[in-house]
XYZ file of C-alpha atoms in Angstrom:
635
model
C 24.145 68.084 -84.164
C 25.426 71.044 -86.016
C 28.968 70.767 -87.506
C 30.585 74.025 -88.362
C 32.312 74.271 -92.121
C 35.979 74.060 -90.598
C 35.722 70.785 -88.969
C 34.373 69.511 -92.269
C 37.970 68.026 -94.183
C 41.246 70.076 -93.374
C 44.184 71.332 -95.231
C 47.557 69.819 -95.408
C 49.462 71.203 -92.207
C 46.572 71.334 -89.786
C 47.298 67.200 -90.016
C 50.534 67.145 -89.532
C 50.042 69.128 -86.496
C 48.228 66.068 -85.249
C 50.665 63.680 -85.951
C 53.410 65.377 -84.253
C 51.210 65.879 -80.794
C 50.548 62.043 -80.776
C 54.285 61.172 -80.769
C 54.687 63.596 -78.317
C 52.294 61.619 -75.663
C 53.661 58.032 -76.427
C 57.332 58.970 -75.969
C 56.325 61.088 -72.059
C 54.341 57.637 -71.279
C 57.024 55.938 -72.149
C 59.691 58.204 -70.106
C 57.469 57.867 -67.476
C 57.023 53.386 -67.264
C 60.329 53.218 -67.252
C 61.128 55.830 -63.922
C 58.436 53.578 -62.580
C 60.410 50.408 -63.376
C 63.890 51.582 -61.435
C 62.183 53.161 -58.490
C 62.647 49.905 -56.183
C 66.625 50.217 -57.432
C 66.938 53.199 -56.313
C 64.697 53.140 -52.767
C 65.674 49.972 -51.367
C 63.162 49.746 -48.552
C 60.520 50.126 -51.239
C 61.039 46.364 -52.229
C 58.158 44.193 -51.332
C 59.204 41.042 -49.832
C 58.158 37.615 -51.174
C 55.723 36.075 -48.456
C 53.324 33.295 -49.196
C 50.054 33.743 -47.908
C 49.023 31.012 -44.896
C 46.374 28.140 -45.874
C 43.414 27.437 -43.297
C 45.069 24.733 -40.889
C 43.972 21.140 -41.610
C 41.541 19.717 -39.278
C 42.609 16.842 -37.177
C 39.323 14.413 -36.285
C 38.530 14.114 -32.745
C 37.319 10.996 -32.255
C 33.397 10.632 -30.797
C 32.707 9.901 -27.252
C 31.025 6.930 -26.322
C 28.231 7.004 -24.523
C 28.166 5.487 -20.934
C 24.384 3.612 -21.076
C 21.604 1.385 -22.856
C 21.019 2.148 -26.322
C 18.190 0.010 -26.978
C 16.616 -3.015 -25.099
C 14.088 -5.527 -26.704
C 12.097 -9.046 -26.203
C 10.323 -11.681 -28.577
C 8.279 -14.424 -27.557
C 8.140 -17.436 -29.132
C 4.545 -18.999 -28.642
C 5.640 -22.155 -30.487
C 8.744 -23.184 -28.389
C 7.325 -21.152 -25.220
C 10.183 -19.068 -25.388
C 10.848 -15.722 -23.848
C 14.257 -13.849 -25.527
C 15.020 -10.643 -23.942
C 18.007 -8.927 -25.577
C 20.019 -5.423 -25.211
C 22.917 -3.313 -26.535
C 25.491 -1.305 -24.620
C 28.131 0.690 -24.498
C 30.859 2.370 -22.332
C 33.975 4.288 -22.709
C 37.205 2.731 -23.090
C 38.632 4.464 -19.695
C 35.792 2.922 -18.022
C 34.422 -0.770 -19.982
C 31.554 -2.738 -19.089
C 32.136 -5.738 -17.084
C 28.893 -6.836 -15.957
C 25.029 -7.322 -17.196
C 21.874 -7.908 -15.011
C 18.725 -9.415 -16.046
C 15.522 -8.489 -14.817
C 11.760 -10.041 -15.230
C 8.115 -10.084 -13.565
C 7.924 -13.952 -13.658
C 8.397 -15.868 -10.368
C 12.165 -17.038 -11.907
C 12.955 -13.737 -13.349
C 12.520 -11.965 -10.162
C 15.543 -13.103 -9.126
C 18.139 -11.206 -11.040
C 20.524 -12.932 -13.485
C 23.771 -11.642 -13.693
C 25.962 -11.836 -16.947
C 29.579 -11.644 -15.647
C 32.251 -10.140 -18.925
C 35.622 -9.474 -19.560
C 36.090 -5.666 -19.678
C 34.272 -4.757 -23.156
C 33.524 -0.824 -24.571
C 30.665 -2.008 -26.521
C 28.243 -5.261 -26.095
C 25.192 -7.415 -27.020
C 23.415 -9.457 -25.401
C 20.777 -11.850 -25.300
C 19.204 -14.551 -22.651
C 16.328 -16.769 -23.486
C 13.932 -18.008 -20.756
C 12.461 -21.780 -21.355
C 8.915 -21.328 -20.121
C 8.472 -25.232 -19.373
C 11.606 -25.336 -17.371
C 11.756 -22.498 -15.341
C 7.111 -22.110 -15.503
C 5.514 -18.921 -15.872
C 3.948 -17.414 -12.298
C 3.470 -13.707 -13.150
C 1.300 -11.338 -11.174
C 0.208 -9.444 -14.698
C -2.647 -10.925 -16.064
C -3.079 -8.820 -19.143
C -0.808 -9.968 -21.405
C 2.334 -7.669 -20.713
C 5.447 -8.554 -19.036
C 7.753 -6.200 -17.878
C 11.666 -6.374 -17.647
C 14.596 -4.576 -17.382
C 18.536 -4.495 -18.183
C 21.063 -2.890 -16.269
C 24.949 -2.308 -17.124
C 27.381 -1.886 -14.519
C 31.184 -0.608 -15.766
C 34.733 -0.718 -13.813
C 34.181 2.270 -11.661
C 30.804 0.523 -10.258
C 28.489 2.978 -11.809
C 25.180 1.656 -13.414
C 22.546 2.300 -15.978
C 19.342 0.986 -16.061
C 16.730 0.250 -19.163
C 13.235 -1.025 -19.227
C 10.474 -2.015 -21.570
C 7.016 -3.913 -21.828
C 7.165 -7.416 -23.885
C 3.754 -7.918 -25.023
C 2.522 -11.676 -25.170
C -0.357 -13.420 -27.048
C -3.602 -13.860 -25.743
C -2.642 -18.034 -25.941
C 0.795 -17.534 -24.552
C -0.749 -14.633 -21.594
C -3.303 -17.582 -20.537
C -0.999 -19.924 -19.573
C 0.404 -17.935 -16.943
C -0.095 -18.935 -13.379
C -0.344 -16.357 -10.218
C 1.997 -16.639 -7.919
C 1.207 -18.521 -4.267
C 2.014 -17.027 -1.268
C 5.922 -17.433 -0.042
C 6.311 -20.407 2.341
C 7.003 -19.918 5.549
C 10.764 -20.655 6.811
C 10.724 -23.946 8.264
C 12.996 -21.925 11.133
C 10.615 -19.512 11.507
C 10.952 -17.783 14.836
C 8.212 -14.948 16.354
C 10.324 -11.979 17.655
C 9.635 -10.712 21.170
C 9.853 -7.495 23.210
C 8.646 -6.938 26.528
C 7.067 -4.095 28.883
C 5.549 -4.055 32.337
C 2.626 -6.381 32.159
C 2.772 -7.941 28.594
C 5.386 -10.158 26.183
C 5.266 -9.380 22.987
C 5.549 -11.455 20.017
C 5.403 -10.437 16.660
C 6.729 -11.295 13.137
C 10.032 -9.694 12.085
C 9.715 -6.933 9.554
C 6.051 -6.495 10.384
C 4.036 -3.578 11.003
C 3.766 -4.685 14.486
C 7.810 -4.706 14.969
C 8.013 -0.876 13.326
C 5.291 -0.051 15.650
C 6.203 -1.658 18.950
C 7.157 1.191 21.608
C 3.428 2.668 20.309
C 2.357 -0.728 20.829
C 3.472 -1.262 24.083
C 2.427 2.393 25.448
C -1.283 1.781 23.762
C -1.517 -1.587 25.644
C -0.745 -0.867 28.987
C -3.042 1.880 29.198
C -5.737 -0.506 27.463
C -5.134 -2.710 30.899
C -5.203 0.353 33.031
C -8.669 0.953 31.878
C -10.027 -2.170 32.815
C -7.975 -3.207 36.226
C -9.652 -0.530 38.041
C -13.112 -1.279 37.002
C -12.475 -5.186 37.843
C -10.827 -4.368 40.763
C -8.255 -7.361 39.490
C -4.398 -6.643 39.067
C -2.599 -8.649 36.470
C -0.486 -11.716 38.276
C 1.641 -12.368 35.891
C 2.525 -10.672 32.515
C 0.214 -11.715 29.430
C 1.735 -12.876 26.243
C 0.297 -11.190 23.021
C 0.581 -12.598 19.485
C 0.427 -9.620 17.003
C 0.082 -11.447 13.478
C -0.516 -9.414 10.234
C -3.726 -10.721 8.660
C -7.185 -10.265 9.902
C -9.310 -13.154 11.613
C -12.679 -13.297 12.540
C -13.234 -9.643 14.355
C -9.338 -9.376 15.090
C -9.010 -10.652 18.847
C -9.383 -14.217 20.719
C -8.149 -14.770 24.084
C -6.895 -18.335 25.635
C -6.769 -19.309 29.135
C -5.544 -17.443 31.556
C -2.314 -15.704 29.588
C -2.204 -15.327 26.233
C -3.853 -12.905 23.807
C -3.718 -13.200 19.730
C -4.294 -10.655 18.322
C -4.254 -8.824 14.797
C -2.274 -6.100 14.143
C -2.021 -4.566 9.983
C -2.223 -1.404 8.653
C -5.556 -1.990 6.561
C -7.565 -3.512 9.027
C -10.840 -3.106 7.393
C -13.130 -4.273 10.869
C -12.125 -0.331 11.502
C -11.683 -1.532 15.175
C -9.263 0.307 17.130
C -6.279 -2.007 18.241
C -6.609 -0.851 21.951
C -10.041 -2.116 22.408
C -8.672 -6.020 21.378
C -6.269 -5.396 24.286
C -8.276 -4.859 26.636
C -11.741 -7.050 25.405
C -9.335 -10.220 25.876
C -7.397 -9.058 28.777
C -10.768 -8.859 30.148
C -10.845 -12.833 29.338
C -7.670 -13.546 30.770
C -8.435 -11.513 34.116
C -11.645 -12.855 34.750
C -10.453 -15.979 34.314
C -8.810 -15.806 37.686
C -12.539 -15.423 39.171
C -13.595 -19.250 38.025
C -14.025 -21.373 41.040
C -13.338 -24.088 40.153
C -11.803 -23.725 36.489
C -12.153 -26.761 35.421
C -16.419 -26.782 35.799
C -17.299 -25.511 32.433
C -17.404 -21.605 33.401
C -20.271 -19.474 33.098
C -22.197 -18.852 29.615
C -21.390 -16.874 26.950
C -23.790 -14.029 28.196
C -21.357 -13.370 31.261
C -18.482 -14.060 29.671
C -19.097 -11.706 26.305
C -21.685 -9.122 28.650
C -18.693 -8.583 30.899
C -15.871 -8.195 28.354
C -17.800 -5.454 25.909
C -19.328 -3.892 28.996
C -15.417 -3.270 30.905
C -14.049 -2.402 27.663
C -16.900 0.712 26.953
C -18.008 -0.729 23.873
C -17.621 -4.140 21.432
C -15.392 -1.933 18.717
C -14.326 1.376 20.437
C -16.519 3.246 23.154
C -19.994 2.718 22.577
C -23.694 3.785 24.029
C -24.223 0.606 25.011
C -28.038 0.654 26.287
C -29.180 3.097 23.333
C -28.092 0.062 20.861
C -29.249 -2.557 23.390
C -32.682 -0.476 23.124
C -32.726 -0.258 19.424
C -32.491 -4.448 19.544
C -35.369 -5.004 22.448
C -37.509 -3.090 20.348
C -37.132 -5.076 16.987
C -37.405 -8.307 15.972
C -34.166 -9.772 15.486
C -33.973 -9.607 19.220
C -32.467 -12.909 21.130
C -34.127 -13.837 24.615
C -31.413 -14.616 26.630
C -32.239 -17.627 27.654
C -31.841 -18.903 24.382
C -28.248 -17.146 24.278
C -27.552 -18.235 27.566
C -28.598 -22.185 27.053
C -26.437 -24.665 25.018
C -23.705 -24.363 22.986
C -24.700 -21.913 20.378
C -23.669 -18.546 21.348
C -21.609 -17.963 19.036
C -23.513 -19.016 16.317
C -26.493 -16.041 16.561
C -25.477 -12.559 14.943
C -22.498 -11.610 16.794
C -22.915 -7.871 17.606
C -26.883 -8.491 18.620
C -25.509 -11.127 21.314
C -22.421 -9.208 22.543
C -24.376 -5.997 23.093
C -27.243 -7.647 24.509
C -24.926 -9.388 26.990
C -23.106 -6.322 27.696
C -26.224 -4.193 28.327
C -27.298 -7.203 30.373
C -24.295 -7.631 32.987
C -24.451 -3.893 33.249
C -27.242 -4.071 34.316
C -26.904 -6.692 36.934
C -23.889 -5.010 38.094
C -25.772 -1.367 38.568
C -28.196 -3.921 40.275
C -25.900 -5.646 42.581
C -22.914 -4.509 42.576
C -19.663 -6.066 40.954
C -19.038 -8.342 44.258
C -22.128 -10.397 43.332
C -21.722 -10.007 39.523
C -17.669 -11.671 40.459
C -19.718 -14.410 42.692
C -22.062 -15.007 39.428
C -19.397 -15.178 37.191
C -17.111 -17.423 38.939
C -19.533 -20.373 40.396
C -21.799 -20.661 36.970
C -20.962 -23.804 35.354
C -23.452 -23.797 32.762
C -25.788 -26.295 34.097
C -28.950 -24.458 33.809
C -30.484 -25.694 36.819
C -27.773 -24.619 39.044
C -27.739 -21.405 37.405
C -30.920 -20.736 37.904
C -30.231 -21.763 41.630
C -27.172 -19.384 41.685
C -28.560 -16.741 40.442
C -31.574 -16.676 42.753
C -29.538 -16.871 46.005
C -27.229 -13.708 44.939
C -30.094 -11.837 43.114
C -33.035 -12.913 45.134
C -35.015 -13.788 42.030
C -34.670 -16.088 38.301
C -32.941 -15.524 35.010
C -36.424 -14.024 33.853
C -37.561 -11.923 36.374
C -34.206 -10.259 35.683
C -34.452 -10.253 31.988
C -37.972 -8.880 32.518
C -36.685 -6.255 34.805
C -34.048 -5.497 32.349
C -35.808 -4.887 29.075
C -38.753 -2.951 31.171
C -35.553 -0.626 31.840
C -34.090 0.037 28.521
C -37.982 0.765 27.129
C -37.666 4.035 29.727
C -34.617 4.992 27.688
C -35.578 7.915 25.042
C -35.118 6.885 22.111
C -32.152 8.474 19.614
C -32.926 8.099 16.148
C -29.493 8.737 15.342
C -27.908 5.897 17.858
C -30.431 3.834 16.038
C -29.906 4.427 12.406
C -25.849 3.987 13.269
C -26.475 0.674 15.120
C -28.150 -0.803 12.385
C -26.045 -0.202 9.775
C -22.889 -1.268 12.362
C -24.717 -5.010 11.984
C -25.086 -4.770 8.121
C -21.392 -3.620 7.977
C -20.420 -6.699 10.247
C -22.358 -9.076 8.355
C -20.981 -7.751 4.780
C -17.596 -8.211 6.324
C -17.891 -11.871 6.934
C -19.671 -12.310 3.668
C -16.551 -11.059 1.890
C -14.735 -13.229 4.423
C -16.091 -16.004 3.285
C -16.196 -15.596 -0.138
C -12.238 -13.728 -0.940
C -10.878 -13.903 2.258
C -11.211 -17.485 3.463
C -8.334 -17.892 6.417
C -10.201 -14.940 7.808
C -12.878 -17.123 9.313
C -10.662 -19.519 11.230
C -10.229 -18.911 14.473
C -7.200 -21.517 15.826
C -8.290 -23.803 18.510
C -4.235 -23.202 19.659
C -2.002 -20.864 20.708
C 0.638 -19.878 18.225
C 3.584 -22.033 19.500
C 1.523 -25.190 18.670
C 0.882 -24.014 15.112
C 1.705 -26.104 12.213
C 3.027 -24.955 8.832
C -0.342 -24.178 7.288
C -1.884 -21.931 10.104
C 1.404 -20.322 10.099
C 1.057 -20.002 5.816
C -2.267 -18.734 6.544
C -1.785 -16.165 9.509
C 1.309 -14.617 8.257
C -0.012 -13.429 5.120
C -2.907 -12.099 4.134
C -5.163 -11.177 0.514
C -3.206 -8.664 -1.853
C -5.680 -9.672 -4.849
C -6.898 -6.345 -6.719
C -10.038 -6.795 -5.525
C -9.487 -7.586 -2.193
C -7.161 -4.537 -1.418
C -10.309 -2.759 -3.358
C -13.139 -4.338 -1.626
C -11.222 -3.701 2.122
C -10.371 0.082 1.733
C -14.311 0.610 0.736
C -15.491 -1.417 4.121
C -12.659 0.664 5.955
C -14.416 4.152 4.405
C -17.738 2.474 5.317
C -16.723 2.077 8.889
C -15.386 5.672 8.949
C -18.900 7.126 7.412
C -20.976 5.409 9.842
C -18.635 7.063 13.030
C -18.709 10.296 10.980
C -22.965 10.153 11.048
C -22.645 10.192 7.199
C -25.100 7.264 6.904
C -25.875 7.966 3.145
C -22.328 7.477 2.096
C -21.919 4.135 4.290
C -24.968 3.036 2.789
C -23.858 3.861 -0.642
C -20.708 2.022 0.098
C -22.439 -1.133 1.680
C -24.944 -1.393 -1.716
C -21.873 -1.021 -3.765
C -19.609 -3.560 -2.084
C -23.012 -6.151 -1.420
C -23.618 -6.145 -5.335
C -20.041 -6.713 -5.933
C -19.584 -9.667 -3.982
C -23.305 -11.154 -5.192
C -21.067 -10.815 -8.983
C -18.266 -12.946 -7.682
C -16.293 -9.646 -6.906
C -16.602 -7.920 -10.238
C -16.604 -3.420 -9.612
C -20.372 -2.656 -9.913
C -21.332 0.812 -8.761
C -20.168 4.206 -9.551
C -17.918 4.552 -5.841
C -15.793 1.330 -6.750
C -15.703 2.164 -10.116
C -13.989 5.411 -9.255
C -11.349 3.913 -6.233
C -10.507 0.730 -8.578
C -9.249 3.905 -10.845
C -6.832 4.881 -8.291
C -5.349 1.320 -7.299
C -4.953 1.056 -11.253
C -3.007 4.348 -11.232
C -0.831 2.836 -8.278
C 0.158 -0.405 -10.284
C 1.082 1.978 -12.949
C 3.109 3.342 -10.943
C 4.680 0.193 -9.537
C 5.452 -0.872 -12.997
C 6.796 2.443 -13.997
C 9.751 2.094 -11.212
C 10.229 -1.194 -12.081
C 11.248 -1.126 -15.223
C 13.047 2.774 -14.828
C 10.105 3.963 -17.346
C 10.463 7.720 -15.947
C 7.980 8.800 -19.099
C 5.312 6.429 -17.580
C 5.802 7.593 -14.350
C 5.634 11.343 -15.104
C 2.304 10.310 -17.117
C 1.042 9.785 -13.500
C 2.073 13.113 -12.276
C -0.356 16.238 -12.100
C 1.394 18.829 -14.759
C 2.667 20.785 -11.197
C 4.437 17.851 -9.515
C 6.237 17.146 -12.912
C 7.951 20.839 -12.903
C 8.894 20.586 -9.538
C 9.217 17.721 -6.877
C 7.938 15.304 -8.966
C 11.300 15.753 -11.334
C 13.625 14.942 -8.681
C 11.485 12.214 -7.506
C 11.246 10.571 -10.965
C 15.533 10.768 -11.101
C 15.786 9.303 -7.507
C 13.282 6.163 -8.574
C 15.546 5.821 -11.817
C 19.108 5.429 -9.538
C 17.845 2.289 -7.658
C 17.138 -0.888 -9.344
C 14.295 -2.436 -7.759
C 12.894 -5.803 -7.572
C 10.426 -5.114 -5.930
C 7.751 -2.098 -5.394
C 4.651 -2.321 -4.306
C 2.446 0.512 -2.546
C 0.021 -1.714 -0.772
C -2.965 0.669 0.004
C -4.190 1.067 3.350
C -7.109 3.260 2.940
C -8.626 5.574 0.559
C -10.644 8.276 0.739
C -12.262 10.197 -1.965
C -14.700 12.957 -2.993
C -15.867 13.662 -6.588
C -12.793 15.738 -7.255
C -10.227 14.745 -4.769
C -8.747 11.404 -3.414
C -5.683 10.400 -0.765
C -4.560 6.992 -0.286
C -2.383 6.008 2.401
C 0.568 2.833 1.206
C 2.755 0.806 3.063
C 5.705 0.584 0.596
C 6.938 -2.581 -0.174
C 10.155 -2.344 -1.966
C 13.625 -4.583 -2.179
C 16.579 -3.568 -4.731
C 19.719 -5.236 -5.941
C 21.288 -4.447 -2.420
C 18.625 -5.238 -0.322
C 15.733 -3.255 1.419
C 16.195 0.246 0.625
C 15.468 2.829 3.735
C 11.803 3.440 2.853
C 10.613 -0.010 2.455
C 7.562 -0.442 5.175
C 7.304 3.202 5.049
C 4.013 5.041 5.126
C 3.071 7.770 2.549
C 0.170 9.867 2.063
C -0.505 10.371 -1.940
C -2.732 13.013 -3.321
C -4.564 12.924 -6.209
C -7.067 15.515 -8.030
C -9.646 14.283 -10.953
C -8.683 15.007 -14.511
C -11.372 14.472 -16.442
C -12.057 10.888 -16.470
C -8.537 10.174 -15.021
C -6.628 10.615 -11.855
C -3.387 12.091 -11.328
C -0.947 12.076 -8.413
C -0.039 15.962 -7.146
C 1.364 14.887 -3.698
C 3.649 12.181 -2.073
C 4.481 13.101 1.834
C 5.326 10.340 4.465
C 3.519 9.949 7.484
C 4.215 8.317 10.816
C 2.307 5.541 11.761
C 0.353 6.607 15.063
C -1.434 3.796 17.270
C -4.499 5.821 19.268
C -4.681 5.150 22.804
C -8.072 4.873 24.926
C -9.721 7.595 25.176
C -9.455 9.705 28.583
C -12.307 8.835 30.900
C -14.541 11.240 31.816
C-alpha cells in the first residue's frame, strides 16, 4: 500500500476536529434510544401483551388391549411316571372373560373332550395331566407323535382354538396300543324302509341309509330284469340286509326271502351292487320251483349255472360262452360231473365253476327250452342216479352226452384273444382278492350260516365294521383300480397292479413296487391332512395345498376347518386313481365336532392332486353325489 505524506502524523487542529465529530455521533444515538424507549407511552396499541407460550399436552396412557385367544399351548411327557401334561395360557378381555377350557387328545380317553369349567377370569393357565396306567394309551399314531388341542370359550360363547404335536420316546411310543373296533350297542336295531317288492334293512348312518331311494330304484329294476326271463313274479316282498363290510364276493341268498347283501363305498370286488340283487333274487325265485323243498335241491351246477346265466354275467354283464371257451380249452377246466357230484362245489375256483355252470344251463335251456330246464331244476335232488334218470327222460340222453354236446359247441365259437386275456386275469384278480382276505381282512371270508336277526354280538362286531388299517384302505383302492383296468382293456396296468399288490401281501403287507409306493404317498398326504384339522394347524394344512388353492379357495377353506373343533376327521378313501403326474381320490368324510356331526360328515368329495417333484399336493376339493348304476338297458 502506498500512504500519501499527509496521512503520515497531523497537526494540532486537524485532531480536534476528530474529537468533536465523535461526540457528535454518541449524543444523536443517544437522542435516538431514548425516542425508542417512550414510543409504547405514547402509541398505546403498540404494547405487546404478556402471553405465555402453550407446552405440548401431556400424554395420557391408553391402556393395551387384550387379546381374545391362545397365546401358547405345550405338553411334556414323563416316561418315568407314564405321564402325559398338556398345558396352555389364555387370555380375554375384561368386557368379555373366559369361563371355560376344553381339552383335547388322540388317545382312546382323550378323545372325549375334558372340559375345565372357571369363574369368569381375563387371563389364565392351565394344566391337566393324563395317568397313562389309569386311563391306558390306545392311539391310532404309531410314530411317536400325539396330537392335541386347547380351546377357550369366553361369556359371549365365542371360541378359540390351539393345537400342537407332543412328541414321545421311542420306549414311551411302543407301549401304545391301537384302538379295537367300537362295540356294538347291545340295543342295536337295523333300520328299515320299504318299496314295491323288497324290505329294506340297513344300519343307521350307513352308506346304505344316505343312499336308499337310489337303492330302492336300482333294485327293482335288478328284479325286473330277471322276472321276465324266469317267467316267475315275486309272491311276496324279499327282505334285503345291506351291511357295510365286504364278505366273500358281496351277496348270499337264504331260503326263499331274504337277501344279505353288501353295500360300502370301497367295495374293492368292483362288482356292481345291482348284479347281487338280482344273482340272489334269482335264488330266492327259483326256489319256488323245488318240488319238493325239502329233497336236497338240485346241484350246485343248476343252481349257480342258472343264477349267473339270468343275471347276464357273474359280476356285471358278461360274454358268457367266450370265457366258458377260454376254460374248455385249458387245463384248469372242471368236468362237470365232478362239479356236479358231492359236496364240493364250492370248494373248486369259484369263477371257473360259476361260468362253466352258467354257460352250461344256457345251453340246456337254448336246447330245451326253460319249461324243461324249470322241470330239471325243481325234481333234482342230488342223488346222482336219479339225476341221471331225470335228466334222460326230459333231455332224451345222460349228463355226458350233454356235456359232450356242450363243449363240442363252444370249440365252434371263434376265438377272441381279447375276451381271453380279460378272463384270465378276472380269475387272478379273484384269487388275489381272497388271498388278501385271508391274510388282512379275515371276517371277509365268513359267510353266516344265519340270517341277520339270529346274529350274535360277534357277527354283528364283525359285519358292521370293516378294515381301516393303512394298508388295507391301500391294498383295496389298488384291487378296485385293478378291476377298473381289466374292464377298461388296459391289461398291462391291471397286471402291473396285480404283481404289485401279490408281492406285497407275500411281505406280510409291506408297499413293494413303484404303483403302491406312489398311492401310499397320497393316503399319507390325507392323514396329514386329518391331523392338520384336528389340531387347527392351518400352516400344516396349507403345506398340503398346491401354491393356487392357497391364494384362493383353499384360504377360505383353511379358515372354515379352523371355526369347528373336531373330534373327529377322517377322509376314508374310496378309490384312487393316478397317472405319473396326476391323481384323484374319492373320501367318505368321517367327521364329529364338539356339537355333534357337522353337515358334511358321510359326505363324498372328489380331491385333486398334481405331482410336485417327489411330493403330492392337493389343487382341488369338489363334492360329489353318490350315484348307484342301474342295469344296463337290454338290447
Amino acid at each position: 500500500m502506498s500512504i500519501s505524506d499527509e496521512n503520515v502524523g497531523g497537526s494540532e487542529p486537524t485532531r480536534w476536529r476528530y474529537v468533536f465529530l465523535a461526540l457528535l455521533v454518541f449524543i444523536s444515538a443517544a437522542a435516538l434510544l431514548g425516542g425508542l424507549w417512550s414510543v409504547p407511552r405514547l402509541v398505546p396499541e403498540l404494547a405487546a401483551q404478556p402471553s405465555a407460550s402453550p407446552l405440548p399436552p401431556t400424554a395420557v396412557p391408553s391402556p393395551t388391549p387384550v387379546p381374545f385367544g391362545i397365546s401358547q399351548v405345550w405338553a411334556i411327557a414323563d416316561e418315568d411316571a407314564k405321564t402325559l401334561s398338556f398345558r396352555m395360557q389364555a387370555s380375554a378381555p375384561p368386557e368379555q372373560p373366559l369361563v371355560e377350557a376344553i381339552l383335547w387328545y388322540d388317545t382312546e380317553a382323550g378323545r372325549t373332550p375334558l372340559s375345565l369349567s372357571m369363574s369368569a377370569r381375563q387371563t389364565v393357565q392351565l394344566a391337566y395331566t393324563a395317568t397313562l396306567a389309569t386311563e391306558g394309551f390306545t392311539t391310532t399314531l404309531t410314530n411317536g407323535e400325539l396330537d392335541y388341542w386347547w380351546l377357550v370359550r369366553d361369556t359371549a360363547g365365542q371360541t378359540r382354538r390351539r393345537g400342537a404335536i407332543l412328541q414321545l420316546s421311542a420306549s414311551l411310543a411302543d407301549q401304545a396300543v391301537l384302538p379295537t373296533p367300537e362295540p356294538v350297542a347291545a340295543d342295536f336295531a337295523w333300520s328299515q324302509q320299504t318299496s314295491p317288492h323288497f324290505v329294506y334293512h340297513y344300519p343307521p348312518d350307513s352308506a346304505a341309509e344316505r343312499d336308499l331311494d337310489q337303492i330302492a330304484e336300482m333294485a327293482e329294476r335288478a328284479l325286473a330284469t330277471i322276472t321276465p326271463t324266469l317267467r316267475t313274479d315275486v309272491q311276496a316282498p324279499l327282505s334285503v340286509y345291506l351291511v357295510p363290510r365286504l364278505f366273500w364276493q358281496g351277496g348270499a341268498a337264504y331260503g326263499g326271502d331274504t337277501l344279505l347283501v353288501s353295500y360300502l363305498d370301497r367295495n374293492y370286488t368292483g362288482v356292481e351292487t345291482w348284479t347281487y340283487f338280482a344273482h340272489e333274487s334269482v335264488h330266492v325265485l327259483a326256489h319256488d320251483w323245488l318240488q319238493p323243498k325239502e329233497q336236497g335241491g338240485p346241484d350246485g351246477v343248476l343252481v349257480e349255472g342258472l343264477a349267473v346265466w339270468a343275471t347276464g354275467g357273474h359280476y356285471y354283464l358278461d360274454p358268457i360262452d367266450q370265457w366258458a371257451a377260454a376254460i374248455a380249452d385249458s387245463d384248469q377246466f372242471i368236468p362237470l360231473h365232478d362239479l356236479r357230484t358231492g359236496d364240493f362245489y364250492y370248494d373248486y375256483q369259484h369263477e371257473i365253476a360259476y361260468h362253466e355252470s352258467a354257460s352250461f344251463v344256457k345251453y340246456l335251456i337254448q336246447r330245451n327250452g326253460l319249461d324243461s330246464f324249470r322241470a330239471l331244476y325243481g325234481q333234482a335232488n342230488h342223488d346222482p342216479a336219479h339225476d341221471e334218470e331225470l335228466v334222460r327222460r326230459l333231455y332224451g340222453t345222460g349228463y355226458a352226452e350233454l356235456e359232450a354236446e356242450w363243449l363240442s359247441y363252444l370249440s365252434s365259437l371263434p376265438p377272441d384273444p381279447s375276451a381271453r386275456a380279460a378272463w384270465w386275469l378276472t380269475v387272478r384278480l379273484f384269487d388275489l382278492m381272497r388271498l388278501y382276505q385271508t391274510e388282512l381282512d379275515p371276517p371277509a371270508r365268513t359267510l353266516p350260516a344265519h340270517i341277520p336277526p339270529n346274529w350274535d354280538q360277534d357277527l354283528l362286531q364283525a359285519f358292521l365294521h370293516r378294515a381301516q388299517e393303512p394298508v388295507n384302505r391301500l391294498l383295496e383302492t389298488a384291487l378296485i383300480s385293478a378291476h377298473r383296468a381289466i374292464r377298461a382293456g388296459d391289461h398291462e396296468r391291471a397286471t402291473q397292479l396285480m404283481d404289485e399288490i401279490e408281492t406285497s401281501l407275500q411281505a406280510d403287507g409291506q408297499v413293494i413296487g413303484s404303483e403302491l409306493v406312489r398311492r401310499q404317498g397320497i393316503l399319507d398326504l390325507l392323514e396329514e391332512q386329518d391331523r392338520a384339522v384336528l389340531r387347527a394347524d392351518a400352516r400344516a394344512f396349507q403345506a398340503t395345498l398346491d401354491p393356487s388353492l392357497r391364494l384362493e379357495a383353499g384360504t377360505q377353506f383353511v379358515t372354515e376347518l379352523q371355526e369347528v373343533a373336531y373330534i373327529h376327521y377322517d377322509q376314508e378313501p374310496v378309490t384312487l386313481s393316478l397317472d405319473l403326474e396326476q391323481a384323484q381320490v374319492l373320501v367318505q368324510l368321517h367327521a364329529t365336532a364338539l356339537n355333534g356331526p357337522p353337515p358334511d360328515n358321510g359326505r363324498l368329495f372328489v380331491l385333486t392332486f398334481i405331482r410336485h417333484g417327489e411330493t403330492w399336493l392337493m389343487t382341488s376339493r369338489q363334492p360329489v353325489q353318490p350315484t348307484v348304476p342301474n342295469p344296463p338297458p337290454e338290447d
